Tab-separated table of C-alpha atoms in Angstrom:
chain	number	residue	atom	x	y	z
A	1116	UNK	CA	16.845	-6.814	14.598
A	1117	UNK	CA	16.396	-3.411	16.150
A	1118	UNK	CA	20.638	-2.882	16.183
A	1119	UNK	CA	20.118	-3.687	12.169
A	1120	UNK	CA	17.874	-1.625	11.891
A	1121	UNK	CA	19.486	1.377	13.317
A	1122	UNK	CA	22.644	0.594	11.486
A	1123	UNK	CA	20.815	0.310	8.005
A	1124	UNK	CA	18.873	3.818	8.898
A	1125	UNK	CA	22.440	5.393	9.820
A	1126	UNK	CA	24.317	3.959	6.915
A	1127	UNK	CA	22.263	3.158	4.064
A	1128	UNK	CA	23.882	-0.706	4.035
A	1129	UNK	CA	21.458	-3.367	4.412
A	1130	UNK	CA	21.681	-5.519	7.102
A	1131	UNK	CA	21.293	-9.212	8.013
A	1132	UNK	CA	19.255	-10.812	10.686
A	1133	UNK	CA	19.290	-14.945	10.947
A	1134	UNK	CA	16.277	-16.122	13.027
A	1135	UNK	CA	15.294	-19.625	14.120
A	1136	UNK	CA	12.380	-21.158	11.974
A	1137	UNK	CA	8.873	-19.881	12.684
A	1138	UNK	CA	9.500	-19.108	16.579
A	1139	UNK	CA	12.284	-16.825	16.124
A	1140	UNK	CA	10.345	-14.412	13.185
A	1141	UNK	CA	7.852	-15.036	15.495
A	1142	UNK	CA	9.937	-13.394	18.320
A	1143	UNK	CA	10.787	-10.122	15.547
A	1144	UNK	CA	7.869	-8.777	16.479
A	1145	UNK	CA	7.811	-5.073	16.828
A	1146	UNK	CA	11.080	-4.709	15.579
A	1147	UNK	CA	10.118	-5.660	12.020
A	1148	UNK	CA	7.382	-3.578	11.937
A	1149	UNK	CA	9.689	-0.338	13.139
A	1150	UNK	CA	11.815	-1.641	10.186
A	1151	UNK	CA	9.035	-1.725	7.812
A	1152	UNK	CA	7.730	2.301	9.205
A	1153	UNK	CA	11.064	2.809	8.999
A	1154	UNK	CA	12.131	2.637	5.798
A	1155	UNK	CA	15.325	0.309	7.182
A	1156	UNK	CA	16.654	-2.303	4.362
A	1157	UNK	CA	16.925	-5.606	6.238
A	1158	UNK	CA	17.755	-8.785	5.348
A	1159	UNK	CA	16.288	-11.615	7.309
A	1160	UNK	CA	16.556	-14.962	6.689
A	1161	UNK	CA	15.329	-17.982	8.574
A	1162	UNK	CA	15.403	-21.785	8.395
A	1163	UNK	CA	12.439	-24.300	8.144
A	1164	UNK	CA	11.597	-27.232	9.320
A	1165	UNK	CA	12.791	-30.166	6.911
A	1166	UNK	CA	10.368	-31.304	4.649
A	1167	UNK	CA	11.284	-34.967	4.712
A	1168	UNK	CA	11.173	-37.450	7.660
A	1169	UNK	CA	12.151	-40.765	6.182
A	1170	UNK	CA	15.738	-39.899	5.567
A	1171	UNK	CA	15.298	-39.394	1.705
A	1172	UNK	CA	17.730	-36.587	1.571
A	1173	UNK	CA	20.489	-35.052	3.794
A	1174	UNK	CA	18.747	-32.853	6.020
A	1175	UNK	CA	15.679	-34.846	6.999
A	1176	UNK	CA	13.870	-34.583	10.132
A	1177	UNK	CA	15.753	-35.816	13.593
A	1178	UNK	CA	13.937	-34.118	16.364
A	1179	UNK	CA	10.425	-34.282	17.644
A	1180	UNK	CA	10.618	-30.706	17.453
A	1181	UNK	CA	10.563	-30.557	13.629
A	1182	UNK	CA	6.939	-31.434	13.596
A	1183	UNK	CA	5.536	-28.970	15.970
A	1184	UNK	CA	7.619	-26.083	14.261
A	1185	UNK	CA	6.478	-27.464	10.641
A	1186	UNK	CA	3.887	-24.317	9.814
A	1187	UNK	CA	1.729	-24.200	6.669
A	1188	UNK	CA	3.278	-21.094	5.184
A	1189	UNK	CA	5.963	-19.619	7.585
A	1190	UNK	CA	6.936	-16.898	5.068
A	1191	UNK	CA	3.534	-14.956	5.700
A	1192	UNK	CA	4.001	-14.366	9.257
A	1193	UNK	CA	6.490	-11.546	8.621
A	1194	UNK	CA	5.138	-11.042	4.671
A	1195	UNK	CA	2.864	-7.662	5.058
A	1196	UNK	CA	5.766	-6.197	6.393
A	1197	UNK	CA	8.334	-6.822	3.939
A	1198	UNK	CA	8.856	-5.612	0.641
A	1199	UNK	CA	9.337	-9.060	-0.219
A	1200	UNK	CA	8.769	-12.486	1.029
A	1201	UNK	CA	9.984	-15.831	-0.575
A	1202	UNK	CA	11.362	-19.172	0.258
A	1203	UNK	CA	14.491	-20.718	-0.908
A	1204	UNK	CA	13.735	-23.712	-2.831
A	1205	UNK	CA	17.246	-25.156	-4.326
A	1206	UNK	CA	20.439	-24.134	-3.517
A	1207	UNK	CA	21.739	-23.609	-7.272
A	1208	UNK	CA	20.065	-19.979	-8.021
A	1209	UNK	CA	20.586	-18.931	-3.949
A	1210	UNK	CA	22.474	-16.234	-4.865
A	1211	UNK	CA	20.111	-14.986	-7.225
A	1212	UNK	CA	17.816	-15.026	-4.637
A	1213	UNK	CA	19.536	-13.905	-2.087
A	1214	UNK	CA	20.059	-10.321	-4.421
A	1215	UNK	CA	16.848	-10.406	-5.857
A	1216	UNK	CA	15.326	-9.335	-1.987
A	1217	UNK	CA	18.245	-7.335	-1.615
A	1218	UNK	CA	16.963	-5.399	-4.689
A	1219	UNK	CA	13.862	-5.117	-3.069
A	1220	UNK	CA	15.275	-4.504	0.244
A	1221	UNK	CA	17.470	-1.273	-1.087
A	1222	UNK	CA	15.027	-0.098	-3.680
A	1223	UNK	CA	12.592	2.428	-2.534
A	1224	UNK	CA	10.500	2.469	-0.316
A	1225	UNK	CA	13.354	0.412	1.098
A	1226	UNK	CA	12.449	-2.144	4.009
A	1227	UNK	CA	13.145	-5.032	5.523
A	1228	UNK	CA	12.479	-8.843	3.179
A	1229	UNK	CA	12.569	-12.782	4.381
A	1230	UNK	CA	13.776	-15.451	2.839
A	1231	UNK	CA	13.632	-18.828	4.575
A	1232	UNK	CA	14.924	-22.606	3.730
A	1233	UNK	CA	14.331	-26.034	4.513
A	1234	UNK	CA	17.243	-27.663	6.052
A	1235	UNK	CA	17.073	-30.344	2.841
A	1236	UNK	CA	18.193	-27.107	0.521
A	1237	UNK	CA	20.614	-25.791	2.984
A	1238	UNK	CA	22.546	-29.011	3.292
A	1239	UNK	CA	22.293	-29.922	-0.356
A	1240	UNK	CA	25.700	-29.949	-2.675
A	1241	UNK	CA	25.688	-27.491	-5.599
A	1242	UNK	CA	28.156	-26.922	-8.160
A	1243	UNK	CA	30.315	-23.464	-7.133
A	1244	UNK	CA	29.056	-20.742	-9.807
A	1245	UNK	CA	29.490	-16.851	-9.491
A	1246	UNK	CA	27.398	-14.312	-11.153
A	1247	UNK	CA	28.117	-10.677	-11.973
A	1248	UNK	CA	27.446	-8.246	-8.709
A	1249	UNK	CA	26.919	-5.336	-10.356
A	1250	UNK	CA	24.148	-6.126	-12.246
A	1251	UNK	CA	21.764	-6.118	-9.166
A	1252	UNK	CA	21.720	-2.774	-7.887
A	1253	UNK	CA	18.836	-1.434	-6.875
A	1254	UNK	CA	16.151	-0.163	-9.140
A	1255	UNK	CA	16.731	3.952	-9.337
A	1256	UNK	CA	13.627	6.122	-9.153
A	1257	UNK	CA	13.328	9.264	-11.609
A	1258	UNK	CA	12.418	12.175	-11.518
A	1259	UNK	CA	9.139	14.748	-12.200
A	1260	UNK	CA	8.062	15.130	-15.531
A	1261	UNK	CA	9.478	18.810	-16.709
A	1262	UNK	CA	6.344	20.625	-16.747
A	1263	UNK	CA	5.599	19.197	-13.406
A	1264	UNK	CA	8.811	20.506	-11.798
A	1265	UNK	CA	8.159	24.389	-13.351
A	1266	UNK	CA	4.281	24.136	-12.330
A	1267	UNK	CA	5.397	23.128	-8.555
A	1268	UNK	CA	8.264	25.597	-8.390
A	1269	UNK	CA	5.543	28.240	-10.178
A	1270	UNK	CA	3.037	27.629	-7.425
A	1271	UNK	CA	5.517	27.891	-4.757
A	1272	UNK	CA	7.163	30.818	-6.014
A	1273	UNK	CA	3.469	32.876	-6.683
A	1274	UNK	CA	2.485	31.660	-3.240
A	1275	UNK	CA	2.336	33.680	0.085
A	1276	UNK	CA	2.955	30.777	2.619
A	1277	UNK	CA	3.972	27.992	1.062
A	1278	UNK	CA	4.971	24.829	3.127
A	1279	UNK	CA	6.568	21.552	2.835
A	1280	UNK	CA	5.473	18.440	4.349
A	1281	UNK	CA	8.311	15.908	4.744
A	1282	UNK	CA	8.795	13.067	7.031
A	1283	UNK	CA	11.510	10.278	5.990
A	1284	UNK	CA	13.302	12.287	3.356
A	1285	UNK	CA	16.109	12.579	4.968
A	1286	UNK	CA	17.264	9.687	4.618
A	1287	UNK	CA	19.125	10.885	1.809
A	1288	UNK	CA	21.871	12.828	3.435
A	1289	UNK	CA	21.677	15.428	0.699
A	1290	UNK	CA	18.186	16.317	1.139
A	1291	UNK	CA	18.515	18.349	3.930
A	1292	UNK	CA	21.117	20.945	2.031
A	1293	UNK	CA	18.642	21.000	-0.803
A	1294	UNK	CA	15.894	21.984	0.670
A	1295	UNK	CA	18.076	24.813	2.937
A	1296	UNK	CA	18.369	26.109	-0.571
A	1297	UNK	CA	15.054	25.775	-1.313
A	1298	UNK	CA	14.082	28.105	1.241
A	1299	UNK	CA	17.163	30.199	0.901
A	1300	UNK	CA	15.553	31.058	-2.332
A	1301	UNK	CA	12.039	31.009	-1.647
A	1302	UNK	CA	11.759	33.430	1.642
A	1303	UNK	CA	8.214	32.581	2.342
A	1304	UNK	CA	8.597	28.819	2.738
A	1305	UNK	CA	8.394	26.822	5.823
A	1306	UNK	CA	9.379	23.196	6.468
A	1307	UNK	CA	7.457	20.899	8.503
A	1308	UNK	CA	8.625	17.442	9.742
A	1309	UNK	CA	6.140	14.868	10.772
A	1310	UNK	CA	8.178	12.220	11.836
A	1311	UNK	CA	11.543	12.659	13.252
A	1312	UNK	CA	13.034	9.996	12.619
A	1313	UNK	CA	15.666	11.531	10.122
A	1314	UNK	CA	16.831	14.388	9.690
A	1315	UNK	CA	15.314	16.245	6.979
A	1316	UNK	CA	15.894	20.050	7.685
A	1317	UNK	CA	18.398	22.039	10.145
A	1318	UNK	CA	16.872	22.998	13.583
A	1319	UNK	CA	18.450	26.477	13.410
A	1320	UNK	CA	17.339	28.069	10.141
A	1321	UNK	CA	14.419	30.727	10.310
A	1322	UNK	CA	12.063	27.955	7.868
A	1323	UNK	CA	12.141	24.987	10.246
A	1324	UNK	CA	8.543	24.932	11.932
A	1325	UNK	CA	9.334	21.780	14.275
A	1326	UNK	CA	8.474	18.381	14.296
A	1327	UNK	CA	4.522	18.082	14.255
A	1328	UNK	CA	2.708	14.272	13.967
A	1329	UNK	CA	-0.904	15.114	12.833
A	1330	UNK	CA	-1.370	18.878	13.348
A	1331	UNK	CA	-0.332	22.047	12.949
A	1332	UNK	CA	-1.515	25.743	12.003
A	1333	UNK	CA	0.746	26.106	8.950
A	1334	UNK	CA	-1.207	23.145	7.401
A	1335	UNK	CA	-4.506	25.299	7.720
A	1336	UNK	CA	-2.683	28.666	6.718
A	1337	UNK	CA	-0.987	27.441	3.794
A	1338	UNK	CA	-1.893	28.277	0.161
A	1339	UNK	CA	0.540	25.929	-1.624
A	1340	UNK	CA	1.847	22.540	0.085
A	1341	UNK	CA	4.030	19.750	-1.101
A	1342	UNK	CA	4.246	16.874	0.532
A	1343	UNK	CA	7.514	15.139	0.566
A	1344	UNK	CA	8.491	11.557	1.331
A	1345	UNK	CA	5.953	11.145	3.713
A	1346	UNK	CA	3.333	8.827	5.619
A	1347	UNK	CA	1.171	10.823	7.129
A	1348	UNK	CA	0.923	14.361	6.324
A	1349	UNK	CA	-1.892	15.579	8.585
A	1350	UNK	CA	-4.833	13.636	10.078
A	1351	UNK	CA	-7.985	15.200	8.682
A	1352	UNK	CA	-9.570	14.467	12.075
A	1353	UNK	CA	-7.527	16.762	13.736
A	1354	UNK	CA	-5.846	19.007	11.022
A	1355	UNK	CA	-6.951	19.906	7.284
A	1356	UNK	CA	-5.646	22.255	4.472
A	1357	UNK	CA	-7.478	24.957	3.503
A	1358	UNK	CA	-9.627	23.943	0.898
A	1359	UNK	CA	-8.484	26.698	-1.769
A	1360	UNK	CA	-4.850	25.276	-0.992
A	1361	UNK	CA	-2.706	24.038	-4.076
A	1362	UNK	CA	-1.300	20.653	-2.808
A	1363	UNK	CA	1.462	18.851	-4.881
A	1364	UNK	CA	2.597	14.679	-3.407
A	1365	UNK	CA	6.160	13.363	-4.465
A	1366	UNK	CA	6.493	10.310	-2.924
A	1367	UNK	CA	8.340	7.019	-3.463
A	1368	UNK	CA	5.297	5.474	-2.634
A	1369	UNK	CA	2.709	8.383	-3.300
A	1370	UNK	CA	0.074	5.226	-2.848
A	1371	UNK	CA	1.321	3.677	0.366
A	1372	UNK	CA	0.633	0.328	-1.214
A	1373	UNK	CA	1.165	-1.068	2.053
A	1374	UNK	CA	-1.615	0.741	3.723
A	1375	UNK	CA	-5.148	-0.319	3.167
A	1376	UNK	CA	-6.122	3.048	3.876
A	1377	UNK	CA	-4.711	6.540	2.726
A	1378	UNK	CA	-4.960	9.364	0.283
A	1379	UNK	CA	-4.748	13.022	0.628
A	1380	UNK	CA	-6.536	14.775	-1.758
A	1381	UNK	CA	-3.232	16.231	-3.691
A	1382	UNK	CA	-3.894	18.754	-6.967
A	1383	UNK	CA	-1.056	16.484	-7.881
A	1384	UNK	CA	0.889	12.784	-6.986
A	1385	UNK	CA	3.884	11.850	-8.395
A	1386	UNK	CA	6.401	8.494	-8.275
A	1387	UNK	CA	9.908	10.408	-8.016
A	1388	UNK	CA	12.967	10.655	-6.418
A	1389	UNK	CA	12.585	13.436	-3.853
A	1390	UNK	CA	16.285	14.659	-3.902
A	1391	UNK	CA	15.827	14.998	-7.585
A	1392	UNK	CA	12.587	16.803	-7.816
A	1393	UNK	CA	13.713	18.932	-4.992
A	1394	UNK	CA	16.781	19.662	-7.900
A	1395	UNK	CA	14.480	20.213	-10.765
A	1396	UNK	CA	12.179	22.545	-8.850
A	1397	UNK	CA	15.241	24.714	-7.780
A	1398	UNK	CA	16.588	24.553	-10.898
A	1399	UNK	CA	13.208	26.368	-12.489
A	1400	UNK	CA	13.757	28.932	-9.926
A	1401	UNK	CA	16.917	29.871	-11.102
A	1402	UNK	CA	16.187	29.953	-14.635
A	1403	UNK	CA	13.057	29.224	-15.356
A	1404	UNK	CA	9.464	30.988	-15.494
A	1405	UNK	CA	9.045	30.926	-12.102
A	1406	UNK	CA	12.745	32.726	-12.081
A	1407	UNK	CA	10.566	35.659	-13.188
A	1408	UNK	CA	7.795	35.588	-10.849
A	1409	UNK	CA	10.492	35.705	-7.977
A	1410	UNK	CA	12.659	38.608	-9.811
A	1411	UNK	CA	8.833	40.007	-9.191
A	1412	UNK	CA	7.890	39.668	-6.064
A	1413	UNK	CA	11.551	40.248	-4.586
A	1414	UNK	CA	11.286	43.735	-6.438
A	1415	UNK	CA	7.585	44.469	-5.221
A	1416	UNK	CA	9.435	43.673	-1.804
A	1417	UNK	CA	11.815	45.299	-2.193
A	1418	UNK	CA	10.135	48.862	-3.257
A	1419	UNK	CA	7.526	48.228	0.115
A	1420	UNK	CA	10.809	48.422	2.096
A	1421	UNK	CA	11.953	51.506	0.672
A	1422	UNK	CA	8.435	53.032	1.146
A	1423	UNK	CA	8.409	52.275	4.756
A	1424	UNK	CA	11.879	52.989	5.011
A	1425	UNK	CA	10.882	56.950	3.596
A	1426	UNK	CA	8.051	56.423	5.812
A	1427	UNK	CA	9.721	55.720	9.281
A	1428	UNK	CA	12.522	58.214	8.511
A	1429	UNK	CA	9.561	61.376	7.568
A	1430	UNK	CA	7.778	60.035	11.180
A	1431	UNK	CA	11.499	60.577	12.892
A	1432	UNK	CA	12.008	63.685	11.360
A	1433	UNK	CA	8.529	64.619	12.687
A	1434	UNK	CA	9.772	63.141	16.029
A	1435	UNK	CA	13.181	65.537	16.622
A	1436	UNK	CA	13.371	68.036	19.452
A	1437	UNK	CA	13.323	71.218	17.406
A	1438	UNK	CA	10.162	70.087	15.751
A	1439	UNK	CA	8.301	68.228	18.298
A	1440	UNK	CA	5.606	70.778	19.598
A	1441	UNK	CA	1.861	69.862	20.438
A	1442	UNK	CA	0.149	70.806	17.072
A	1443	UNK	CA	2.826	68.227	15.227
A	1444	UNK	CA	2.279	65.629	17.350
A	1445	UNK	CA	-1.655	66.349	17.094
A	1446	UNK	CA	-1.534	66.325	13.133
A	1447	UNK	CA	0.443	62.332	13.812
A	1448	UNK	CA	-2.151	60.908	16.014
């Protein structure tokens, strides 16, 4: 389980784990449940003990231990951590089966899902049929609703230290390049990782803060933060935003609907594709009305520099031997 896992993670490909009846999902353990943190799509499938004993169909019961393994619903031992859970009841829709959990497996919040069968289905004769592959891809999220996208990259852009909050995002490989941009383009920002478990910024630009789980003082410093693709931002116990702070939430999961517990009290939460939100909100900054407030700032910046530039070059001049006498350097101090 954990080798599919890691393979999934690494490639994007779901995986397949077979397991024997209850004992062996049993035996998955904590290696379902780092699949399920994880984000890994997993496909596991186990067998069941048969549900006849009398010989009525091919497939009934021949061992004594087919009794003892016989549970009353095997499915929910692994259930809360899978994105779905269902058993196999005939063998003529299988395949639709079979690619309905793999929809759910590759669709986000990916994760791993269990299917399990009787050995009276497995062994049972069907007619050969084929259906049409590509018409079970996964379901694609969107992205922010336009006005959202300019508001976020507004705040941002007016903001003095804006930070991002990420934690499994990069598990799209392209996220990490976007958000380089991002902060190419927006010189204040700082990205924060609170998981590590993929790679969601480079190590060696000037905006990469770290990996932090729970705490960290550019969550209290920050005026503007979006959190993005991530479980647990902060924990309030240890680490909270300043009040006053603008906080935005894209999430494929912005309500953790696994988690009987969590919120963070967001200005904003929105269901969206990070990688394409990150797109829209750079996109605003290029050409948009937050394009302006950057043009802006980068010009206020840009005329402080020259002032202290004229400043540190009048306090040289001061400075030079043929000038430096007692009374000059008592009229500096």
């Amino acid at each position: 389980m954990s080798m599919a896992d890691g393979y999934a993670r690494l490639t994007g490909k779901p995986q397949c784990v077979i397991v024997h009846v209850d004992v062996g999902t049993q035996a998955l353990g904590v290696a379902v449940h780092n699949a399920s943190s994880g984000h890994a799509p997993v496909l596991i499938f186990a067998g069941m003990s048969p549900f006849t004993q009398e010989g009525e169909m091919r497939g009934s019961r021949t061992e004594f231990i087919h009794w003892l393994q016989d549970v009353p619903d095997q499915k929910a031992i692994l259930g809360q951590y899978c994105r779905y859970a269902a058993e196999i009841k005939t063998g003529v829709n299988i395949k639709q089966m079979v690619n309905r959990a793999l929809q759910f497996s590759r669709s986000a919040p990916q994760g791993p899902v269990y299917l399990c069968a009787a050995r009276e289905v497995m062994e049972a004769d069907i007619k050969p049929y084929s259906i049409k592959q590509e018409l079970w891809d996964p379901v694609l999220l969107g992205g922010l609703p336009s006005r959202a996208a300019s508001h976020i990259a507004q705040s941002l852009a007016n903001a003095k230290s804006p930070l991002i909050v990420t934690g499994y995002s990069g598990r799209n490989h392209s996220i990490p390049d976007a958000l380089v941009e991002l902060a190419d383009t927006i010189k204040a920002l700082h990205i924060l990782d609170t998981a590590g478990s993929d790679m969601c910024f480079p190590g060696n630009h000037p905006a990469w803060l770290g990996v932090r789980q729970g705490a960290d003082d550019s969550i209290t410093e920050a005026d503007v933060i979006l959190v993005l693709d991530c479980d647990v931002p902060w924990i309030q116990t240890r680490c909270k935003p300043n009040p006053n702070a603008e906080i935005y939430h894209i999430d494929a999961d912005p309500l953790k609907r696994r988690m009987p517990l969590f919120y963070i009290q967001s200005d904003a939460r929105y269901l969206a594709d990070g990688l394409t939100s990150v797109w829209q909100i750079l996109e605003d900054l290029k050409r948009g009305e937050s394009a302006k407030i950057l043009a802006m700032k980068n010009q206020t910046e840009a005329e402080e520099s020259r002032h202290n530039l004229t400043l540190l070059e009048s306090n040289v001049s001061l400075a030079r031997p043929s000038r430096f006498q007692m009374g000059v350097l008592a009229q500096a101090i």
